[in-house]
């Protein structure tokens, strides 16, 4: 396991690919590239038999460069780091910060790969990958990339907690187009591990991430909303939009619970809300939602009769409030 610390001070747990899996992926890529190279060469030889020797030599060199050098670069760029061999072995090339690679990363890896893989039969690449703590070859070092494993057991995947019910659908109008992939990764990693962090450290980390996210969206964090709850609500909104794009509006509505109307007003202390801690109860002005039978029905069904004493409030909190979500500010 390798931990990469992003600019938001969140450690990303990545599984670097080791030498055997990387060697197998490179071998599959070379076999596919050589097959294409041989097929293209046969076609060129049969179609350019009338040309002189110099022209045929120039075509051979051009074919070698385009197929064995330009081909892998184009494939990695278009597939965001998943070539044929890496797809078969469950690997992917990512940036050092965990984001997807671009053309310049694939170009540097491809050009240096000609020297350390093709010209030296992979000896230099194997030595560099064996010596590196994260299994990186020289092309990865100069390009700032890392080959990681994508096939991780489902049981090891972190659970992203849902936001409080009173925040569902509240951020449907946010512009999320300017939020980079690295920040989404950092927010998701924090949400999956926030229960393992010290309360003070987790609160300050959530505040920094919420500030960065609000800066990217152009809208400030609503007053009275805990940073962790804000992050969870925005992540849920992003997932709902992706579901709508992939499966239509019905899937997006199913992914996002119905929003609770919120009256925007000045901040009110927890005592004015009836003693509800910040982060658990609905905001000021939110209508009460009946979650059980009426008082008359409870008196009818209760064996103690109308004069029976009221029982203490359970862990779920006062009436109308759902179970806690864990988004509580530190003491």
PDB file of C-alpha atoms in Angstrom:
ATOM      1  CA  UNK A   1       0.000   0.000   0.000  1.00  0.00           C
ATOM      2  CA  UNK A   2       1.314   3.473  -0.882  1.00  0.00           C
ATOM      3  CA  UNK A   3       0.090   6.705   0.694  1.00  0.00           C
ATOM      4  CA  UNK A   4       0.198   9.864  -1.440  1.00  0.00           C
ATOM      5  CA  UNK A   5      -0.525  13.172   0.290  1.00  0.00           C
ATOM      6  CA  UNK A   6      -2.463  15.627  -1.867  1.00  0.00           C
ATOM      7  CA  UNK A   7      -2.462  19.407  -1.629  1.00  0.00           C
ATOM      8  CA  UNK A   8      -5.521  19.139   0.632  1.00  0.00           C
ATOM      9  CA  UNK A   9      -3.471  17.142   3.198  1.00  0.00           C
ATOM     10  CA  UNK A  10      -5.422  13.938   2.554  1.00  0.00           C
ATOM     11  CA  UNK A  11      -3.578  10.643   2.185  1.00  0.00           C
ATOM     12  CA  UNK A  12      -4.640   8.611  -0.840  1.00  0.00           C
ATOM     13  CA  UNK A  13      -4.184   4.883  -0.459  1.00  0.00           C
ATOM     14  CA  UNK A  14      -3.023   3.436  -3.768  1.00  0.00           C
ATOM     15  CA  UNK A  15      -1.837  -0.058  -4.612  1.00  0.00           C
ATOM     16  CA  UNK A  16       1.284   0.198  -6.799  1.00  0.00           C
ATOM     17  CA  UNK A  17       1.662  -2.509  -9.413  1.00  0.00           C
ATOM     18  CA  UNK A  18       4.686  -4.723  -8.878  1.00  0.00           C
ATOM     19  CA  UNK A  19       7.192  -6.044 -11.369  1.00  0.00           C
ATOM     20  CA  UNK A  20       5.482  -9.351 -12.373  1.00  0.00           C
ATOM     21  CA  UNK A  21       2.123  -7.772 -13.244  1.00  0.00           C
ATOM     22  CA  UNK A  22       3.758  -4.840 -15.005  1.00  0.00           C
ATOM     23  CA  UNK A  23       6.045  -7.142 -16.999  1.00  0.00           C
ATOM     24  CA  UNK A  24       3.061  -9.232 -18.096  1.00  0.00           C
ATOM     25  CA  UNK A  25       1.159  -6.086 -19.153  1.00  0.00           C
ATOM     26  CA  UNK A  26       4.161  -4.804 -21.144  1.00  0.00           C
ATOM     27  CA  UNK A  27       4.565  -8.209 -22.802  1.00  0.00           C
ATOM     28  CA  UNK A  28       0.917  -8.216 -23.903  1.00  0.00           C
ATOM     29  CA  UNK A  29       1.262  -4.667 -25.229  1.00  0.00           C
ATOM     30  CA  UNK A  30       4.408  -5.602 -27.169  1.00  0.00           C
ATOM     31  CA  UNK A  31       2.749  -8.680 -28.671  1.00  0.00           C
ATOM     32  CA  UNK A  32      -0.211  -6.591 -29.823  1.00  0.00           C
ATOM     33  CA  UNK A  33       2.062  -3.838 -31.177  1.00  0.00           C
ATOM     34  CA  UNK A  34       4.283  -6.326 -33.029  1.00  0.00           C
ATOM     35  CA  UNK A  35       1.250  -7.999 -34.574  1.00  0.00           C
ATOM     36  CA  UNK A  36       0.040  -4.639 -35.867  1.00  0.00           C
ATOM     37  CA  UNK A  37       3.555  -3.745 -37.035  1.00  0.00           C
ATOM     38  CA  UNK A  38       3.957  -7.004 -38.989  1.00  0.00           C
ATOM     39  CA  UNK A  39       0.535  -6.611 -40.613  1.00  0.00           C
ATOM     40  CA  UNK A  40       1.235  -3.004 -41.626  1.00  0.00           C
ATOM     41  CA  UNK A  41       4.688  -3.953 -42.919  1.00  0.00           C
ATOM     42  CA  UNK A  42       3.307  -6.731 -45.128  1.00  0.00           C
ATOM     43  CA  UNK A  43       0.734  -4.351 -46.579  1.00  0.00           C
ATOM     44  CA  UNK A  44       3.389  -1.708 -47.275  1.00  0.00           C
ATOM     45  CA  UNK A  45       5.816  -4.178 -48.851  1.00  0.00           C
ATOM     46  CA  UNK A  46       3.199  -5.494 -51.240  1.00  0.00           C
ATOM     47  CA  UNK A  47       1.900  -2.041 -52.132  1.00  0.00           C
ATOM     48  CA  UNK A  48       5.287  -0.303 -52.517  1.00  0.00           C
ATOM     49  CA  UNK A  49       7.228  -2.978 -54.365  1.00  0.00           C
ATOM     50  CA  UNK A  50       7.800  -0.608 -57.267  1.00  0.00           C
ATOM     51  CA  UNK A  51       9.595   2.002 -55.102  1.00  0.00           C
ATOM     52  CA  UNK A  52      13.356   2.207 -54.800  1.00  0.00           C
ATOM     53  CA  UNK A  53      15.298   0.926 -51.797  1.00  0.00           C
ATOM     54  CA  UNK A  54      15.662   4.345 -50.109  1.00  0.00           C
ATOM     55  CA  UNK A  55      11.911   4.981 -50.167  1.00  0.00           C
ATOM     56  CA  UNK A  56      11.192   1.535 -48.771  1.00  0.00           C
ATOM     57  CA  UNK A  57      13.700   2.108 -45.966  1.00  0.00           C
ATOM     58  CA  UNK A  58      12.084   5.441 -45.089  1.00  0.00           C
ATOM     59  CA  UNK A  59       8.645   3.822 -44.992  1.00  0.00           C
ATOM     60  CA  UNK A  60       9.960   1.038 -42.749  1.00  0.00           C
ATOM     61  CA  UNK A  61      11.408   3.522 -40.260  1.00  0.00           C
ATOM     62  CA  UNK A  62       8.227   5.597 -40.311  1.00  0.00           C
ATOM     63  CA  UNK A  63       6.103   2.507 -39.716  1.00  0.00           C
ATOM     64  CA  UNK A  64       8.304   1.465 -36.790  1.00  0.00           C
ATOM     65  CA  UNK A  65       8.055   4.893 -35.147  1.00  0.00           C
ATOM     66  CA  UNK A  66       4.313   5.277 -35.713  1.00  0.00           C
ATOM     67  CA  UNK A  67       3.279   1.790 -34.628  1.00  0.00           C
ATOM     68  CA  UNK A  68       5.745   0.863 -31.863  1.00  0.00           C
ATOM     69  CA  UNK A  69       6.261   4.367 -30.438  1.00  0.00           C
ATOM     70  CA  UNK A  70       3.273   6.504 -31.388  1.00  0.00           C
ATOM     71  CA  UNK A  71       0.743   3.699 -30.978  1.00  0.00           C
ATOM     72  CA  UNK A  72       1.281   3.121 -27.216  1.00  0.00           C
ATOM     73  CA  UNK A  73       1.344   6.885 -26.594  1.00  0.00           C
ATOM     74  CA  UNK A  74      -1.961   7.374 -28.398  1.00  0.00           C
ATOM     75  CA  UNK A  75      -3.588   4.396 -26.656  1.00  0.00           C
ATOM     76  CA  UNK A  76      -2.540   5.531 -23.164  1.00  0.00           C
ATOM     77  CA  UNK A  77      -3.688   9.085 -23.867  1.00  0.00           C
ATOM     78  CA  UNK A  78      -7.117   8.113 -25.202  1.00  0.00           C
ATOM     79  CA  UNK A  79      -7.732   5.435 -22.560  1.00  0.00           C
ATOM     80  CA  UNK A  80      -6.391   7.551 -19.669  1.00  0.00           C
ATOM     81  CA  UNK A  81      -3.645   5.092 -18.809  1.00  0.00           C
ATOM     82  CA  UNK A  82      -5.240   1.747 -19.685  1.00  0.00           C
ATOM     83  CA  UNK A  83      -3.520  -0.014 -22.552  1.00  0.00           C
ATOM     84  CA  UNK A  84      -4.518  -3.483 -23.739  1.00  0.00           C
ATOM     85  CA  UNK A  85      -2.037  -5.239 -21.442  1.00  0.00           C
ATOM     86  CA  UNK A  86      -2.903  -3.088 -18.436  1.00  0.00           C
ATOM     87  CA  UNK A  87      -6.606  -3.645 -19.038  1.00  0.00           C
ATOM     88  CA  UNK A  88      -6.057  -7.405 -19.037  1.00  0.00           C
ATOM     89  CA  UNK A  89      -3.967  -7.258 -15.840  1.00  0.00           C
ATOM     90  CA  UNK A  90      -6.194  -4.771 -14.028  1.00  0.00           C
ATOM     91  CA  UNK A  91      -3.646  -1.920 -14.020  1.00  0.00           C
ATOM     92  CA  UNK A  92      -3.813   1.779 -14.797  1.00  0.00           C
ATOM     93  CA  UNK A  93      -1.309   4.617 -15.143  1.00  0.00           C
ATOM     94  CA  UNK A  94      -2.169   7.614 -12.938  1.00  0.00           C
ATOM     95  CA  UNK A  95      -0.448  10.820 -11.914  1.00  0.00           C
ATOM     96  CA  UNK A  96       1.444  11.086  -8.638  1.00  0.00           C
ATOM     97  CA  UNK A  97      -1.580  12.825  -7.102  1.00  0.00           C
ATOM     98  CA  UNK A  98      -3.924  10.032  -8.204  1.00  0.00           C
ATOM     99  CA  UNK A  99      -5.489  11.883 -11.155  1.00  0.00           C
ATOM    100  CA  UNK A 100      -5.753  10.662 -14.763  1.00  0.00           C
ATOM    101  CA  UNK A 101      -2.763  11.110 -17.069  1.00  0.00           C
ATOM    102  CA  UNK A 102      -2.710  13.362 -20.125  1.00  0.00           C
ATOM    103  CA  UNK A 103      -0.813  13.495 -23.406  1.00  0.00           C
ATOM    104  CA  UNK A 104       2.399  14.886 -21.943  1.00  0.00           C
ATOM    105  CA  UNK A 105       2.600  12.094 -19.370  1.00  0.00           C
ATOM    106  CA  UNK A 106       2.039   9.421 -22.017  1.00  0.00           C
ATOM    107  CA  UNK A 107       4.562  11.125 -24.343  1.00  0.00           C
ATOM    108  CA  UNK A 108       7.353  11.122 -21.751  1.00  0.00           C
ATOM    109  CA  UNK A 109       6.635   7.517 -20.768  1.00  0.00           C
ATOM    110  CA  UNK A 110       6.566   6.410 -24.409  1.00  0.00           C
ATOM    111  CA  UNK A 111       9.782   8.167 -25.458  1.00  0.00           C
ATOM    112  CA  UNK A 112      11.785   6.920 -22.475  1.00  0.00           C
ATOM    113  CA  UNK A 113      10.200   3.485 -22.903  1.00  0.00           C
ATOM    114  CA  UNK A 114      11.880   3.186 -26.309  1.00  0.00           C
ATOM    115  CA  UNK A 115      15.261   3.263 -24.564  1.00  0.00           C
ATOM    116  CA  UNK A 116      14.563   1.300 -21.406  1.00  0.00           C
ATOM    117  CA  UNK A 117      12.207  -1.301 -22.921  1.00  0.00           C
ATOM    118  CA  UNK A 118      12.763  -1.672 -26.674  1.00  0.00           C
ATOM    119  CA  UNK A 119      16.486  -0.936 -27.011  1.00  0.00           C
ATOM    120  CA  UNK A 120      17.600  -2.735 -23.844  1.00  0.00           C
ATOM    121  CA  UNK A 121      14.990  -5.554 -24.027  1.00  0.00           C
ATOM    122  CA  UNK A 122      13.423  -4.321 -20.789  1.00  0.00           C
ATOM    123  CA  UNK A 123      16.531  -4.806 -18.650  1.00  0.00           C
ATOM    124  CA  UNK A 124      16.763  -1.155 -17.566  1.00  0.00           C
ATOM    125  CA  UNK A 125      13.031  -1.000 -16.869  1.00  0.00           C
ATOM    126  CA  UNK A 126      13.162  -4.166 -14.753  1.00  0.00           C
ATOM    127  CA  UNK A 127      16.105  -2.902 -12.698  1.00  0.00           C
ATOM    128  CA  UNK A 128      14.492   0.500 -12.119  1.00  0.00           C
ATOM    129  CA  UNK A 129      11.148  -1.058 -11.195  1.00  0.00           C
ATOM    130  CA  UNK A 130      12.805  -3.533  -8.836  1.00  0.00           C
ATOM    131  CA  UNK A 131      14.809  -0.818  -7.060  1.00  0.00           C
ATOM    132  CA  UNK A 132      11.941   1.674  -6.771  1.00  0.00           C
ATOM    133  CA  UNK A 133       9.838   1.493  -3.613  1.00  0.00           C
ATOM    134  CA  UNK A 134       6.656   1.894  -5.684  1.00  0.00           C
ATOM    135  CA  UNK A 135       7.758  -0.171  -8.679  1.00  0.00           C
ATOM    136  CA  UNK A 136       8.279   2.790 -11.012  1.00  0.00           C
ATOM    137  CA  UNK A 137      10.481   2.652 -14.099  1.00  0.00           C
ATOM    138  CA  UNK A 138      12.433   5.633 -15.422  1.00  0.00           C
ATOM    139  CA  UNK A 139       9.577   6.735 -17.647  1.00  0.00           C
ATOM    140  CA  UNK A 140       7.284   6.979 -14.609  1.00  0.00           C
ATOM    141  CA  UNK A 141       9.878   8.944 -12.637  1.00  0.00           C
ATOM    142  CA  UNK A 142      10.384  11.557 -15.355  1.00  0.00           C
ATOM    143  CA  UNK A 143       6.674  11.753 -16.252  1.00  0.00           C
ATOM    144  CA  UNK A 144       5.479  11.934 -12.655  1.00  0.00           C
ATOM    145  CA  UNK A 145       3.228   8.886 -12.987  1.00  0.00           C
ATOM    146  CA  UNK A 146       2.548   5.657 -11.161  1.00  0.00           C
ATOM    147  CA  UNK A 147       1.105   2.336 -12.291  1.00  0.00           C
ATOM    148  CA  UNK A 148      -1.522   1.165  -9.794  1.00  0.00           C
ATOM    149  CA  UNK A 149      -3.813  -1.799  -9.407  1.00  0.00           C
ATOM    150  CA  UNK A 150      -7.466  -1.183 -10.161  1.00  0.00           C
ATOM    151  CA  UNK A 151      -8.899  -4.535  -9.096  1.00  0.00           C
ATOM    152  CA  UNK A 152      -9.213  -4.099  -5.358  1.00  0.00           C
ATOM    153  CA  UNK A 153     -11.391  -6.463  -3.271  1.00  0.00           C
ATOM    154  CA  UNK A 154     -14.820  -5.020  -2.637  1.00  0.00           C
ATOM    155  CA  UNK A 155     -14.521  -5.658   1.105  1.00  0.00           C
ATOM    156  CA  UNK A 156     -11.634  -3.209   1.325  1.00  0.00           C
ATOM    157  CA  UNK A 157     -13.560  -0.366  -0.286  1.00  0.00           C
ATOM    158  CA  UNK A 158     -14.426   2.475   2.096  1.00  0.00           C
ATOM    159  CA  UNK A 159     -18.043   3.431   2.699  1.00  0.00           C
ATOM    160  CA  UNK A 160     -18.991   7.028   1.955  1.00  0.00           C
ATOM    161  CA  UNK A 161     -21.599   8.071   4.555  1.00  0.00           C
ATOM    162  CA  UNK A 162     -24.736   9.808   3.255  1.00  0.00           C
ATOM    163  CA  UNK A 163     -25.440  13.411   4.243  1.00  0.00           C
ATOM    164  CA  UNK A 164     -28.097  14.348   6.803  1.00  0.00           C
ATOM    165  CA  UNK A 165     -31.626  14.139   5.356  1.00  0.00           C
ATOM    166  CA  UNK A 166     -32.201  17.890   5.677  1.00  0.00           C
ATOM    167  CA  UNK A 167     -29.295  18.535   3.258  1.00  0.00           C
ATOM    168  CA  UNK A 168     -30.526  16.206   0.497  1.00  0.00           C
ATOM    169  CA  UNK A 169     -30.993  18.133  -2.744  1.00  0.00           C
ATOM    170  CA  UNK A 170     -29.977  21.461  -1.219  1.00  0.00           C
ATOM    171  CA  UNK A 171     -26.958  21.858  -3.526  1.00  0.00           C
ATOM    172  CA  UNK A 172     -28.682  20.986  -6.788  1.00  0.00           C
ATOM    173  CA  UNK A 173     -27.845  24.408  -8.226  1.00  0.00           C
ATOM    174  CA  UNK A 174     -24.074  24.275  -7.647  1.00  0.00           C
ATOM    175  CA  UNK A 175     -21.713  24.466 -10.615  1.00  0.00           C
ATOM    176  CA  UNK A 176     -19.384  21.471 -10.176  1.00  0.00           C
ATOM    177  CA  UNK A 177     -17.644  21.716 -13.554  1.00  0.00           C
ATOM    178  CA  UNK A 178     -14.576  23.520 -12.154  1.00  0.00           C
ATOM    179  CA  UNK A 179     -13.871  20.971  -9.401  1.00  0.00           C
ATOM    180  CA  UNK A 180     -10.784  18.914 -10.387  1.00  0.00           C
ATOM    181  CA  UNK A 181     -10.612  15.141 -10.105  1.00  0.00           C
ATOM    182  CA  UNK A 182      -7.882  15.377  -7.468  1.00  0.00           C
ATOM    183  CA  UNK A 183     -10.155  17.320  -5.125  1.00  0.00           C
ATOM    184  CA  UNK A 184     -13.000  14.812  -5.600  1.00  0.00           C
ATOM    185  CA  UNK A 185     -10.577  12.004  -4.710  1.00  0.00           C
ATOM    186  CA  UNK A 186      -9.415  13.878  -1.613  1.00  0.00           C
ATOM    187  CA  UNK A 187     -12.995  14.500  -0.439  1.00  0.00           C
ATOM    188  CA  UNK A 188     -13.989  10.880  -0.990  1.00  0.00           C
ATOM    189  CA  UNK A 189     -10.922   9.591   0.860  1.00  0.00           C
ATOM    190  CA  UNK A 190     -11.672  11.882   3.786  1.00  0.00           C
ATOM    191  CA  UNK A 191     -15.320  10.798   4.007  1.00  0.00           C
ATOM    192  CA  UNK A 192     -14.388   7.121   4.022  1.00  0.00           C
ATOM    193  CA  UNK A 193     -11.822   7.601   6.805  1.00  0.00           C
ATOM    194  CA  UNK A 194     -13.207  10.445   8.910  1.00  0.00           C
ATOM    195  CA  UNK A 195     -14.410   8.090  11.666  1.00  0.00           C
ATOM    196  CA  UNK A 196     -10.809   6.919  12.152  1.00  0.00           C
ATOM    197  CA  UNK A 197      -9.400  10.435  12.594  1.00  0.00           C
ATOM    198  CA  UNK A 198      -9.004  12.472  15.743  1.00  0.00           C
ATOM    199  CA  UNK A 199     -12.090  14.742  16.071  1.00  0.00           C
ATOM    200  CA  UNK A 200     -10.109  17.987  16.057  1.00  0.00           C
ATOM    201  CA  UNK A 201      -7.882  16.900  13.166  1.00  0.00           C
ATOM    202  CA  UNK A 202     -10.855  15.597  11.190  1.00  0.00           C
ATOM    203  CA  UNK A 203     -12.816  18.810  11.754  1.00  0.00           C
ATOM    204  CA  UNK A 204      -9.958  21.047  10.555  1.00  0.00           C
ATOM    205  CA  UNK A 205      -9.336  18.780   7.547  1.00  0.00           C
ATOM    206  CA  UNK A 206     -13.027  18.885   6.611  1.00  0.00           C
ATOM    207  CA  UNK A 207     -13.011  22.690   6.952  1.00  0.00           C
ATOM    208  CA  UNK A 208     -10.050  22.981   4.546  1.00  0.00           C
ATOM    209  CA  UNK A 209     -11.654  20.640   2.006  1.00  0.00           C
ATOM    210  CA  UNK A 210     -14.995  22.447   2.283  1.00  0.00           C
ATOM    211  CA  UNK A 211     -13.243  25.791   1.737  1.00  0.00           C
ATOM    212  CA  UNK A 212     -11.448  24.474  -1.366  1.00  0.00           C
ATOM    213  CA  UNK A 213     -14.666  22.972  -2.713  1.00  0.00           C
ATOM    214  CA  UNK A 214     -16.620  26.186  -2.099  1.00  0.00           C
ATOM    215  CA  UNK A 215     -13.906  28.181  -3.858  1.00  0.00           C
ATOM    216  CA  UNK A 216     -14.155  25.922  -6.920  1.00  0.00           C
ATOM    217  CA  UNK A 217     -17.960  26.052  -7.030  1.00  0.00           C
ATOM    218  CA  UNK A 218     -18.164  29.806  -6.426  1.00  0.00           C
ATOM    219  CA  UNK A 219     -20.711  29.461  -3.601  1.00  0.00           C
ATOM    220  CA  UNK A 220     -19.808  29.688   0.112  1.00  0.00           C
ATOM    221  CA  UNK A 221     -20.557  26.954   2.591  1.00  0.00           C
ATOM    222  CA  UNK A 222     -24.022  27.636   4.080  1.00  0.00           C
ATOM    223  CA  UNK A 223     -23.977  28.990   7.595  1.00  0.00           C
ATOM    224  CA  UNK A 224     -24.642  26.397  10.268  1.00  0.00           C
ATOM    225  CA  UNK A 225     -23.783  23.393   8.052  1.00  0.00           C
ATOM    226  CA  UNK A 226     -20.910  21.224   9.397  1.00  0.00           C
ATOM    227  CA  UNK A 227     -18.050  20.909   6.870  1.00  0.00           C
ATOM    228  CA  UNK A 228     -18.231  17.105   6.767  1.00  0.00           C
ATOM    229  CA  UNK A 229     -21.980  17.187   6.124  1.00  0.00           C
ATOM    230  CA  UNK A 230     -21.440  19.777   3.386  1.00  0.00           C
ATOM    231  CA  UNK A 231     -18.835  17.552   1.698  1.00  0.00           C
ATOM    232  CA  UNK A 232     -21.106  14.498   1.859  1.00  0.00           C
ATOM    233  CA  UNK A 233     -24.055  16.442   0.423  1.00  0.00           C
ATOM    234  CA  UNK A 234     -22.016  17.801  -2.498  1.00  0.00           C
ATOM    235  CA  UNK A 235     -20.591  14.342  -3.259  1.00  0.00           C
ATOM    236  CA  UNK A 236     -24.113  12.915  -3.258  1.00  0.00           C
ATOM    237  CA  UNK A 237     -25.226  15.672  -5.652  1.00  0.00           C
ATOM    238  CA  UNK A 238     -22.362  14.809  -8.007  1.00  0.00           C
ATOM    239  CA  UNK A 239     -23.283  11.115  -7.912  1.00  0.00           C
ATOM    240  CA  UNK A 240     -26.918  11.974  -8.648  1.00  0.00           C
ATOM    241  CA  UNK A 241     -25.902  14.036 -11.685  1.00  0.00           C
ATOM    242  CA  UNK A 242     -23.695  11.239 -13.005  1.00  0.00           C
ATOM    243  CA  UNK A 243     -26.595   8.813 -12.549  1.00  0.00           C
ATOM    244  CA  UNK A 244     -28.905  11.129 -14.491  1.00  0.00           C
ATOM    245  CA  UNK A 245     -26.399  11.424 -17.332  1.00  0.00           C
ATOM    246  CA  UNK A 246     -25.887   7.672 -17.470  1.00  0.00           C
ATOM    247  CA  UNK A 247     -29.410   6.341 -16.879  1.00  0.00           C
ATOM    248  CA  UNK A 248     -31.790   9.271 -17.270  1.00  0.00           C
ATOM    249  CA  UNK A 249     -33.703  11.500 -14.907  1.00  0.00           C
ATOM    250  CA  UNK A 250     -35.498   8.642 -13.142  1.00  0.00           C
ATOM    251  CA  UNK A 251     -32.228   7.204 -11.869  1.00  0.00           C
ATOM    252  CA  UNK A 252     -31.108  10.643 -10.667  1.00  0.00           C
ATOM    253  CA  UNK A 253     -34.333  11.140  -8.708  1.00  0.00           C
ATOM    254  CA  UNK A 254     -33.968   7.700  -7.173  1.00  0.00           C
ATOM    255  CA  UNK A 255     -30.382   8.424  -6.147  1.00  0.00           C
ATOM    256  CA  UNK A 256     -31.280  11.713  -4.411  1.00  0.00           C
ATOM    257  CA  UNK A 257     -33.943  11.739  -1.664  1.00  0.00           C
ATOM    258  CA  UNK A 258     -36.578  14.440  -1.709  1.00  0.00           C
ATOM    259  CA  UNK A 259     -35.219  17.756  -0.524  1.00  0.00           C
ATOM    260  CA  UNK A 260     -36.510  19.303   2.691  1.00  0.00           C
ATOM    261  CA  UNK A 261     -37.417  22.998   2.252  1.00  0.00           C
ATOM    262  CA  UNK A 262     -35.008  25.230   4.128  1.00  0.00           C
ATOM    263  CA  UNK A 263     -35.647  28.774   5.296  1.00  0.00           C
ATOM    264  CA  UNK A 264     -32.427  30.750   5.081  1.00  0.00           C
ATOM    265  CA  UNK A 265     -32.051  33.017   8.080  1.00  0.00           C
ATOM    266  CA  UNK A 266     -29.572  34.018  10.786  1.00  0.00           C
ATOM    267  CA  UNK A 267     -27.783  31.354  12.770  1.00  0.00           C
ATOM    268  CA  UNK A 268     -29.673  30.126  15.821  1.00  0.00           C
ATOM    269  CA  UNK A 269     -28.045  28.460  18.821  1.00  0.00           C
ATOM    270  CA  UNK A 270     -28.682  24.765  19.538  1.00  0.00           C
ATOM    271  CA  UNK A 271     -30.734  25.725  22.619  1.00  0.00           C
ATOM    272  CA  UNK A 272     -33.130  27.709  20.418  1.00  0.00           C
ATOM    273  CA  UNK A 273     -33.559  24.604  18.270  1.00  0.00           C
ATOM    274  CA  UNK A 274     -34.654  22.598  21.280  1.00  0.00           C
ATOM    275  CA  UNK A 275     -31.234  21.306  22.339  1.00  0.00           C
ATOM    276  CA  UNK A 276     -30.454  19.495  19.069  1.00  0.00           C
ATOM    277  CA  UNK A 277     -26.667  19.346  18.448  1.00  0.00           C
ATOM    278  CA  UNK A 278     -25.356  21.014  15.305  1.00  0.00           C
ATOM    279  CA  UNK A 279     -25.137  18.650  12.367  1.00  0.00           C
ATOM    280  CA  UNK A 280     -28.031  16.355  13.414  1.00  0.00           C
ATOM    281  CA  UNK A 281     -31.311  18.288  13.360  1.00  0.00           C
ATOM    282  CA  UNK A 282     -32.891  20.161  10.460  1.00  0.00           C
ATOM    283  CA  UNK A 283     -32.096  23.861   9.977  1.00  0.00           C
ATOM    284  CA  UNK A 284     -34.216  26.660  11.298  1.00  0.00           C
ATOM    285  CA  UNK A 285     -37.539  26.917   9.512  1.00  0.00           C
ATOM    286  CA  UNK A 286     -37.559  23.300   8.266  1.00  0.00           C
ATOM    287  CA  UNK A 287     -41.038  21.770   8.668  1.00  0.00           C
ATOM    288  CA  UNK A 288     -41.432  18.945  11.117  1.00  0.00           C
ATOM    289  CA  UNK A 289     -41.881  15.531   9.595  1.00  0.00           C
ATOM    290  CA  UNK A 290     -44.047  13.060  11.478  1.00  0.00           C
ATOM    291  CA  UNK A 291     -42.206   9.766  11.790  1.00  0.00           C
ATOM    292  CA  UNK A 292     -44.697   7.819  13.908  1.00  0.00           C
ATOM    293  CA  UNK A 293     -48.318   7.555  15.079  1.00  0.00           C
ATOM    294  CA  UNK A 294     -50.129  10.562  16.451  1.00  0.00           C
ATOM    295  CA  UNK A 295     -50.388  11.318  20.193  1.00  0.00           C
ATOM    296  CA  UNK A 296     -53.996  10.049  20.323  1.00  0.00           C
ATOM    297  CA  UNK A 297     -53.014   6.745  18.677  1.00  0.00           C
ATOM    298  CA  UNK A 298     -50.106   6.316  21.093  1.00  0.00           C
ATOM    299  CA  UNK A 299     -52.454   6.862  24.066  1.00  0.00           C
ATOM    300  CA  UNK A 300     -54.839   4.264  22.632  1.00  0.00           C
ATOM    301  CA  UNK A 301     -52.116   1.657  22.028  1.00  0.00           C
ATOM    302  CA  UNK A 302     -50.104   2.299  25.205  1.00  0.00           C
ATOM    303  CA  UNK A 303     -50.869  -0.194  27.999  1.00  0.00           C
ATOM    304  CA  UNK A 304     -50.234   2.543  30.601  1.00  0.00           C
ATOM    305  CA  UNK A 305     -53.257   4.516  29.382  1.00  0.00           C
ATOM    306  CA  UNK A 306     -53.514   8.250  28.837  1.00  0.00           C
ATOM    307  CA  UNK A 307     -51.839   9.006  32.148  1.00  0.00           C
ATOM    308  CA  UNK A 308     -48.830   6.789  31.452  1.00  0.00           C
ATOM    309  CA  UNK A 309     -45.417   8.462  31.732  1.00  0.00           C
ATOM    310  CA  UNK A 310     -43.539   9.308  28.586  1.00  0.00           C
ATOM    311  CA  UNK A 311     -40.461   7.177  28.008  1.00  0.00           C
ATOM    312  CA  UNK A 312     -37.008   8.692  27.574  1.00  0.00           C
ATOM    313  CA  UNK A 313     -35.787   9.629  24.149  1.00  0.00           C
ATOM    314  CA  UNK A 314     -33.845   6.874  22.430  1.00  0.00           C
ATOM    315  CA  UNK A 315     -30.578   7.101  20.488  1.00  0.00           C
ATOM    316  CA  UNK A 316     -32.449   8.375  17.463  1.00  0.00           C
ATOM    317  CA  UNK A 317     -33.064  11.723  19.196  1.00  0.00           C
ATOM    318  CA  UNK A 318     -36.311  13.720  19.377  1.00  0.00           C
ATOM    319  CA  UNK A 319     -39.401  12.896  17.366  1.00  0.00           C
ATOM    320  CA  UNK A 320     -39.111  13.664  13.697  1.00  0.00           C
ATOM    321  CA  UNK A 321     -35.310  13.264  13.661  1.00  0.00           C
ATOM    322  CA  UNK A 322     -33.675  10.341  11.879  1.00  0.00           C
ATOM    323  CA  UNK A 323     -30.705   8.337  13.142  1.00  0.00           C
ATOM    324  CA  UNK A 324     -27.405  10.145  13.600  1.00  0.00           C
ATOM    325  CA  UNK A 325     -25.063  10.449  10.649  1.00  0.00           C
ATOM    326  CA  UNK A 326     -21.804  11.049  12.498  1.00  0.00           C
ATOM    327  CA  UNK A 327     -21.390  14.645  11.282  1.00  0.00           C
ATOM    328  CA  UNK A 328     -20.979  16.167  14.742  1.00  0.00           C
ATOM    329  CA  UNK A 329     -18.522  19.001  15.515  1.00  0.00           C
ATOM    330  CA  UNK A 330     -15.855  18.216  18.099  1.00  0.00           C
ATOM    331  CA  UNK A 331     -16.459  19.171  21.696  1.00  0.00           C
TER     332      UNK A 331
END
